[in-house]
Short mmCIF file of C-alpha atoms in Angstrom, two decimals:
data_model
loop_
_atom_site.label_atom_id
_atom_site.label_comp_id
_atom_site.label_asym_id
_atom_site.label_seq_id
_atom_site.Cartn_x
_atom_site.Cartn_y
_atom_site.Cartn_z
CA MET A 1 15.61 5.29 19.43
CA ALA A 2 17.23 4.62 16.30
CA LEU A 3 15.88 1.65 13.95
CA GLN A 4 17.10 1.04 10.44
CA GLY A 5 17.16 -1.94 8.23
CA ASN A 6 15.49 -3.67 5.21
CA LEU A 7 11.84 -4.34 4.70
CA ASP A 8 12.25 -7.69 3.85
CA ASP A 9 13.37 -8.55 7.21
CA PHE A 10 11.54 -6.29 9.38
CA SER A 11 8.11 -5.50 7.79
CA LEU A 12 6.34 -2.14 8.31
CA PRO A 13 3.54 -3.10 10.28
CA GLU A 14 6.06 -4.67 12.95
CA ILE A 15 8.05 -0.98 12.58
CA LEU A 16 4.59 1.08 13.10
CA GLN A 17 3.52 -1.18 16.00
CA LEU A 18 7.00 -0.80 17.81
CA ILE A 19 6.78 2.91 17.46
CA ALA A 20 3.07 3.08 18.81
CA VAL A 21 4.06 0.75 21.80
CA GLN A 22 7.15 2.73 22.76
CA GLN A 23 5.11 6.04 22.18
CA LYS A 24 8.32 7.45 20.39
CA SER A 25 8.29 10.62 18.52
CA GLY A 26 10.41 11.43 15.25
CA VAL A 27 10.48 10.66 11.55
CA LEU A 28 10.37 7.14 9.73
CA LYS A 29 11.80 7.54 6.20
CA LEU A 30 11.10 4.66 3.90
CA THR A 31 12.69 4.09 0.41
CA SER A 32 11.92 1.58 -2.37
CA GLY A 33 13.61 2.12 -5.50
CA SER A 34 13.05 5.90 -6.59
CA ASP A 35 10.10 6.19 -4.22
CA VAL A 36 10.66 7.70 -0.78
CA ALA A 37 8.29 8.39 1.90
CA VAL A 38 8.07 9.73 5.33
CA ILE A 39 5.88 9.33 8.40
CA PHE A 40 6.16 11.55 11.40
CA PHE A 41 5.22 10.44 14.77
CA ASP A 42 4.39 12.42 18.22
CA GLY A 43 4.00 10.22 21.21
CA GLY A 44 3.52 6.89 18.91
CA ARG A 45 0.58 8.77 16.96
CA VAL A 46 0.92 9.63 13.10
CA VAL A 47 0.88 13.36 12.85
CA SER A 48 1.88 13.60 9.04
CA THR A 49 3.20 11.94 5.95
CA ARG A 50 4.28 14.99 4.12
CA ASP A 51 7.84 15.43 2.96
CA ARG A 52 8.62 19.11 3.04
CA ARG A 53 12.19 18.98 2.08
CA ARG A 54 13.34 21.39 -0.47
CA ASN A 55 12.61 20.09 -4.15
CA ALA A 56 10.32 17.15 -2.38
CA ARG A 57 6.77 16.90 -3.58
CA ASP A 58 4.02 17.75 -1.05
CA PRO A 59 1.62 14.65 -1.34
CA LEU A 60 -1.15 16.95 0.48
CA LYS A 61 -1.19 19.17 -2.64
CA ALA A 62 -1.88 16.45 -5.35
CA PHE A 63 -4.50 14.77 -2.82
CA LEU A 64 -6.31 17.97 -2.40
CA VAL A 65 -6.25 18.24 -6.27
CA GLN A 66 -7.62 14.54 -6.82
CA THR A 67 -10.11 14.67 -4.35
CA GLY A 68 -11.44 17.94 -5.43
CA HIS A 69 -10.81 20.25 -2.44
CA ILE A 70 -8.95 22.77 -4.67
CA THR A 71 -8.58 22.88 -8.47
CA ASP A 72 -5.49 23.12 -10.66
CA SER A 73 -5.76 26.94 -11.15
CA GLN A 74 -6.12 27.29 -7.17
CA LEU A 75 -3.19 25.40 -6.82
CA LYS A 76 -0.77 27.31 -8.91
CA GLN A 77 -2.16 30.65 -6.93
CA ILE A 78 -1.23 28.59 -3.46
CA GLU A 79 2.39 27.73 -4.94
CA THR A 80 2.72 31.54 -5.81
CA ILE A 81 1.92 32.50 -2.47
CA GLU A 82 3.93 29.99 -0.79
CA SER A 83 7.29 31.02 -2.68
CA GLU A 84 6.66 34.97 -2.24
CA SER A 85 5.68 34.70 1.29
CA ARG A 86 7.48 31.50 2.51
CA ARG A 87 4.79 30.41 4.46
CA GLU A 88 3.55 26.99 5.07
CA LEU A 89 0.70 25.11 2.71
CA THR A 90 -1.82 24.87 5.35
CA ASP A 91 -1.25 28.37 6.42
CA VAL A 92 -1.82 29.75 3.08
CA LEU A 93 -5.07 27.18 2.79
CA LEU A 94 -6.69 28.56 5.72
CA SER A 95 -5.64 32.18 5.37
CA GLY A 96 -6.71 32.29 1.85
CA ASN A 97 -10.05 30.68 2.65
CA TYR A 98 -9.43 27.84 0.31
CA LEU A 99 -10.52 25.40 2.83
CA THR A 100 -12.13 25.73 6.59
CA SER A 101 -10.12 24.22 9.21
CA GLU A 102 -12.27 21.38 9.60
CA SER A 103 -12.25 20.22 6.10
CA LEU A 104 -8.73 20.84 6.06
CA ALA A 105 -8.36 18.32 9.01
CA VAL A 106 -10.39 15.95 7.43
CA ALA A 107 -8.60 15.85 4.23
CA ILE A 108 -5.04 15.64 5.91
CA GLN A 109 -6.50 12.51 7.91
CA ASP A 110 -7.76 10.96 4.63
CA GLN A 111 -4.26 11.71 2.71
CA ILE A 112 -2.52 9.97 5.71
CA GLN A 113 -4.98 7.04 5.64
CA ASP A 114 -4.14 6.72 1.81
CA THR A 115 -0.66 6.81 1.93
CA MET A 116 -0.42 4.35 4.77
CA HIS A 117 -2.45 2.16 2.43
CA GLN A 118 -0.05 2.48 -0.29
CA LEU A 119 2.99 2.06 1.61
CA LEU A 120 1.83 -1.28 3.09
CA THR A 121 2.19 -2.51 -0.49
CA TRP A 122 5.79 -2.01 -0.39
CA LYS A 123 7.38 -5.28 0.03
CA GLN A 124 11.01 -4.44 -0.51
CA GLY A 125 13.01 -1.31 0.33
CA THR A 126 14.79 0.22 3.60
CA TYR A 127 13.78 1.99 6.64
CA HIS A 128 15.34 4.52 9.18
CA PHE A 129 13.67 5.75 12.18
CA SER A 130 15.22 8.75 13.81
CA GLY A 131 13.58 9.44 17.54
CA ASP A 132 14.27 12.81 17.68
CA GLY A 133 10.98 14.97 18.69
CA ARG A 134 12.43 18.20 17.43
CA THR A 135 11.84 16.78 13.68
CA VAL A 136 8.04 16.47 14.31
CA PRO A 137 6.40 19.73 12.06
CA LYS A 138 3.95 22.14 13.32
CA PHE A 139 1.29 23.01 10.97
CA ALA A 140 -1.67 25.52 11.05
CA ALA A 141 -3.80 22.54 10.98
CA ASN A 142 -2.59 19.45 12.96
CA VAL A 143 -3.76 16.05 13.55
CA ARG A 144 -2.84 13.24 15.86
CA LEU A 145 -3.91 9.89 14.58
CA ASN A 146 -3.90 6.71 16.40
CA THR A 147 -1.27 4.27 14.52
CA GLU A 148 -2.89 0.93 15.13
CA GLY A 149 -6.32 2.31 13.92
CA LEU A 150 -4.60 3.39 10.64
CA LEU A 151 -2.57 0.15 10.32
CA MET A 152 -6.03 -1.85 11.01
CA GLU A 153 -7.83 0.13 8.07
CA SER A 154 -5.05 0.09 5.72
CA MET A 155 -4.68 -3.91 6.31
CA ARG A 156 -8.81 -3.96 5.72
CA ARG A 157 -8.12 -2.20 2.46
CA LEU A 158 -5.54 -4.37 1.01
CA ASP A 159 -7.57 -7.45 1.90
CA GLU A 160 -10.84 -5.83 0.30
CA ILE A 161 -9.10 -4.27 -2.81
CA VAL A 162 -8.00 -7.77 -3.82
CA ARG A 163 -11.73 -9.01 -3.66
CA TYR A 164 -13.17 -6.13 -5.50
CA LYS A 165 -10.83 -6.46 -8.31
CA GLN A 166 -12.02 -9.97 -8.87
CA VAL A 167 -15.14 -8.31 -10.11
CA LEU A 168 -14.07 -5.08 -11.25
CA SER A 169 -11.02 -6.78 -13.01
CA SER A 170 -10.05 -4.15 -15.94
CA PRO A 171 -9.98 -0.34 -15.81
CA ALA A 172 -11.28 -0.72 -19.48
CA MET A 173 -14.45 -2.25 -17.99
CA VAL A 174 -17.92 -0.63 -18.66
CA LEU A 175 -20.67 -0.23 -15.89
CA ARG A 176 -24.32 0.81 -16.61
CA PRO A 177 -27.43 1.54 -14.40
CA LYS A 178 -29.60 -1.54 -13.98
CA ALA A 179 -32.90 -1.13 -15.63
CA LEU A 180 -35.71 -0.27 -13.13
CA ALA A 181 -33.38 -0.38 -10.16
CA MET A 182 -33.71 2.19 -7.47
CA PRO A 183 -30.72 3.51 -5.79
CA PRO A 184 -30.95 2.85 -1.89
CA LYS A 185 -31.68 6.24 0.21
CA ASP A 186 -28.79 5.31 2.67
CA MET A 187 -25.81 5.63 -0.04
CA THR A 188 -22.68 6.82 1.21
CA THR A 189 -21.05 9.93 -0.16
CA GLN A 190 -18.63 7.94 -2.26
CA GLU A 191 -21.60 6.07 -3.77
CA GLN A 192 -23.16 9.41 -4.27
CA ARG A 193 -20.44 10.80 -6.37
CA VAL A 194 -19.76 7.64 -8.36
CA LEU A 195 -23.18 6.65 -9.34
CA PRO A 196 -24.00 9.54 -11.70
CA LEU A 197 -20.82 8.63 -13.38
CA VAL A 198 -22.28 5.23 -14.39
CA ASP A 199 -23.78 5.71 -17.80
CA GLY A 200 -22.91 2.50 -19.86
CA LEU A 201 -20.18 4.77 -21.87
CA LYS A 202 -17.67 5.42 -19.49
CA PRO A 203 -14.81 3.00 -18.62
CA LEU A 204 -13.89 2.39 -15.09
CA ARG A 205 -10.59 4.38 -15.33
CA ASP A 206 -12.40 7.53 -16.28
CA ILE A 207 -14.83 7.09 -13.40
CA ALA A 208 -12.14 6.87 -11.06
CA ALA A 209 -10.40 9.94 -12.81
CA GLN A 210 -13.80 11.91 -12.37
CA SER A 211 -14.91 11.06 -9.03
CA LYS A 212 -12.73 13.00 -7.09
CA LEU A 213 -12.00 9.85 -4.90
CA VAL A 214 -9.06 7.68 -4.12
CA GLU A 215 -8.87 4.42 -5.99
CA PHE A 216 -10.05 2.17 -3.09
CA GLU A 217 -13.05 4.13 -2.63
CA VAL A 218 -14.05 3.84 -6.17
CA TYR A 219 -13.70 0.48 -5.99
CA GLU A 220 -15.28 -0.05 -2.81
CA ALA A 221 -18.60 2.04 -3.94
CA LEU A 222 -18.80 0.56 -7.37
CA HIS A 223 -18.63 -3.10 -5.64
CA HIS A 224 -21.40 -2.09 -3.06
CA LEU A 225 -23.40 -0.66 -6.04
CA LEU A 226 -23.06 -4.14 -8.05
CA ASP A 227 -23.90 -6.14 -5.11
CA LEU A 228 -27.12 -3.97 -4.42
CA GLY A 229 -27.99 -4.70 -7.97
CA VAL A 230 -28.31 -0.78 -8.81
CA VAL A 231 -25.57 -1.09 -11.59
CA GLU A 232 -24.34 -3.91 -13.69
CA VAL A 233 -21.66 -4.88 -16.17
CA SER A 234 -22.19 -3.60 -19.45
CA LEU A 235 -21.48 -6.51 -21.90
CA GLY A 236 -22.39 -4.36 -25.14
CA ALA A 237 -20.18 -1.45 -24.39
CA THR A 238 -16.36 -1.58 -24.45
CA ALA A 239 -13.80 1.12 -23.84
CA ALA A 240 -12.64 2.41 -27.11
CA ALA A 241 -9.45 0.39 -28.47
CA LYS A 242 -7.16 0.51 -31.20
CA VAL A 243 -7.34 -2.56 -33.38
CA THR A 244 -4.33 -3.45 -35.60
CA PRO A 245 -5.87 -5.60 -38.39
CA ILE A 246 -3.95 -9.06 -39.01
CA VAL A 247 -2.35 -9.03 -42.51
CA LYS A 248 -2.53 -12.58 -44.15
CA GLN A 249 1.00 -13.31 -45.64
CA ALA A 250 2.04 -16.14 -47.71
CA VAL A 251 3.89 -18.50 -45.76
CA ALA A 252 6.82 -20.55 -47.54
CA PRO A 253 6.51 -24.31 -46.88
CA PRO A 254 9.09 -25.49 -44.30
CA ARG A 255 12.40 -26.81 -45.91
CA ARG A 256 11.90 -30.28 -44.22
CA SER A 257 15.59 -31.60 -45.03
CA MET A 258 16.91 -28.77 -42.41
CA ALA A 259 14.23 -29.16 -39.63
CA LEU A 260 15.52 -32.22 -37.79
CA PRO A 261 19.21 -31.07 -37.62
CA VAL A 262 18.27 -27.67 -36.39
CA ALA A 263 16.36 -29.24 -33.48
CA ALA A 264 18.86 -31.60 -32.94
CA VAL A 265 21.32 -28.77 -32.29
CA ILE A 266 19.25 -26.63 -30.09
CA LEU A 267 18.41 -30.03 -27.78
CA LEU A 268 21.92 -30.81 -27.47
CA GLY A 269 22.73 -26.91 -26.79
CA SER A 270 20.03 -27.02 -24.09
CA LEU A 271 21.12 -30.16 -22.53
CA ALA A 272 24.94 -28.39 -22.54
CA ILE A 273 23.49 -25.49 -20.74
CA GLY A 274 21.64 -27.25 -18.24
CA ARG A 275 24.72 -29.66 -17.29
CA LEU A 276 27.49 -26.74 -17.42
CA GLY A 277 25.47 -23.42 -16.70
CA THR A 278 23.21 -24.57 -13.67
CA PRO A 279 26.52 -25.72 -11.34
CA LEU A 280 27.94 -22.40 -11.84
CA LEU A 281 24.73 -20.47 -11.12
CA TYR A 282 24.22 -22.32 -7.98
CA ALA A 283 27.73 -21.54 -7.01
CA GLN A 284 27.39 -17.85 -7.50
CA ALA A 285 24.22 -17.74 -5.60
CA GLU A 286 25.85 -19.76 -2.71
CA ARG A 287 29.01 -17.34 -2.50
CA ALA A 288 26.31 -14.56 -2.52
CA VAL A 289 24.79 -15.76 0.67
CA ARG A 290 28.01 -16.53 2.34
CA HIS A 291 29.27 -13.03 1.90
CA ALA A 292 25.87 -11.32 2.46
CA PRO A 293 26.28 -8.57 5.51
CA ALA A 294 24.25 -9.68 8.44
CA MET A 295 21.44 -7.58 9.15
CA SER A 296 21.51 -5.88 12.58
CA SER A 297 18.14 -5.37 14.56
CA THR A 298 17.27 -3.88 17.80
CA LEU A 299 15.17 -7.00 18.81
CA ASP A 300 15.92 -10.51 18.61
CA ASP A 301 13.37 -13.24 17.16
CA SER A 302 11.60 -13.87 20.15
CA GLN A 303 10.94 -10.52 20.93
CA ARG A 304 9.78 -9.65 17.24
CA LEU A 305 7.48 -12.63 17.13
CA LEU A 306 5.65 -11.18 20.60
CA LEU A 307 5.47 -8.14 18.95
CA ALA A 308 4.08 -9.42 15.76
CA LEU A 309 1.34 -11.52 17.67
CA GLU A 310 0.21 -8.20 19.43
CA VAL A 311 -0.09 -6.79 15.83
CA TYR A 312 -2.00 -9.76 14.60
CA ARG A 313 -4.39 -9.70 17.75
CA SER A 314 -4.89 -5.80 17.33
CA ILE A 315 -6.06 -6.30 13.59
CA ARG A 316 -7.88 -9.61 13.70
CA GLY A 317 -9.02 -9.46 17.23
CA ALA A 318 -7.63 -12.77 18.32
CA TYR A 319 -4.17 -14.47 18.47
CA PRO A 320 -3.56 -16.87 15.72
CA THR A 321 -3.82 -20.46 16.11
CA GLU A 322 -0.73 -21.26 14.51
CA LEU A 323 2.59 -19.27 13.77
CA ARG A 324 2.45 -19.83 10.30
CA ALA A 325 -0.37 -17.49 10.18
CA LEU A 326 1.83 -14.43 10.72
CA SER A 327 3.95 -15.01 7.90
CA ARG A 328 0.92 -15.58 5.39
CA GLU A 329 -0.59 -12.28 6.69
CA GLY A 330 2.67 -10.46 6.04
CA VAL A 331 2.92 -9.24 9.53
CA VAL A 332 6.58 -10.85 9.73
CA PRO A 333 9.09 -12.68 7.67
CA PRO A 334 9.05 -16.31 7.47
CA ALA A 335 12.52 -16.57 8.55
CA THR A 336 11.56 -14.99 12.05
CA VAL A 337 8.78 -17.78 12.37
CA SER A 338 10.97 -20.46 11.62
CA ALA A 339 13.72 -19.28 14.18
CA PHE A 340 11.05 -19.18 16.99
CA VAL A 341 9.67 -22.23 16.14
CA ARG A 342 12.98 -23.99 16.24
CA ARG A 343 13.13 -22.69 20.06
CA PHE A 344 9.97 -22.65 21.55
CA ASP A 345 6.47 -24.48 21.62
CA TYR A 346 3.51 -22.36 20.65
CA GLN A 347 -0.21 -22.76 21.98
CA SER A 348 -3.17 -20.60 21.41
CA ASP A 349 -6.83 -20.81 21.89
CA GLY A 350 -7.29 -17.19 20.19
CA THR A 351 -7.66 -15.45 23.27
CA SER A 352 -4.46 -16.11 25.05
CA PHE A 353 -1.06 -17.78 23.79
CA ARG A 354 1.70 -19.75 25.70
CA LYS A 355 5.05 -20.36 24.76
CA THR A 356 7.53 -23.06 26.38
CA ALA A 357 11.31 -23.33 25.51
CA ARG A 358 11.99 -26.86 23.47
#
């Protein structure tokens, strides 16, 4: 199966669901500007998001350092061994006792989940899926993760991080322990890492850097500790900032005799641009639309809507009561919904849906 196109027309959740449903093996390449990412599938399950081409950065290395599994000096040793022995990274990690097989498997799963979360924020770019099982890599430590489960967790993170950042609104924000508050006994591992760093002095950005956690985990832990009343926003402490003094300068009184003529010239210029320039811009836009190449896809609008409905149900637990919810959730582009609505009537009670031709 070959699948390629633009993320504006065929969203990443649709692509992932299609590969999972058809249990395909191969590699999905995503490109957005200068950013490139890959996802490897084996029988519809995600096995890796590591780009191991020559001169490509292996995201697992940066993740292991960021999350404290290895140090910078250890990474240099590992890369030296890689280049001299030409052995694969996970083999070096295990044979050199840098990580156990269990902790490495957990780290790979966490790295894949964090990468999927980041990729779902891409709204523009291109994709290309090559359904060739021979491209699926084999590592010393292997995982096979449920694609729908990864998708559901990633979309949950997208929803939650918006809510968390409404409270933790700035990386310069400073938190402090709340007086007389007792930490709960059932804190998560992430909360246990974050709480000792909350001292009323460190800004949020420093807590995130020192916690050895990914961004979402930091915000989730801190938000929960705020809800529990264990920490609070420090109003007195602020992150160090460079302040540029405002120098008062003598301002010459305006030359009133020229003010009105200049204003009149500017106004007339604006009207001329609006009258003459706007039609030209609209004409260029219309020409661009008329001559834009048609996007080819392996699915028609009806099939894509049926697939999108299943994606929505697997994530939300029920079918939407109206089709517009699919585009609001980012599961499918609005144009696809409109094309479907023109051809069919849609009715749903949440547990099932019915479509009839108009």
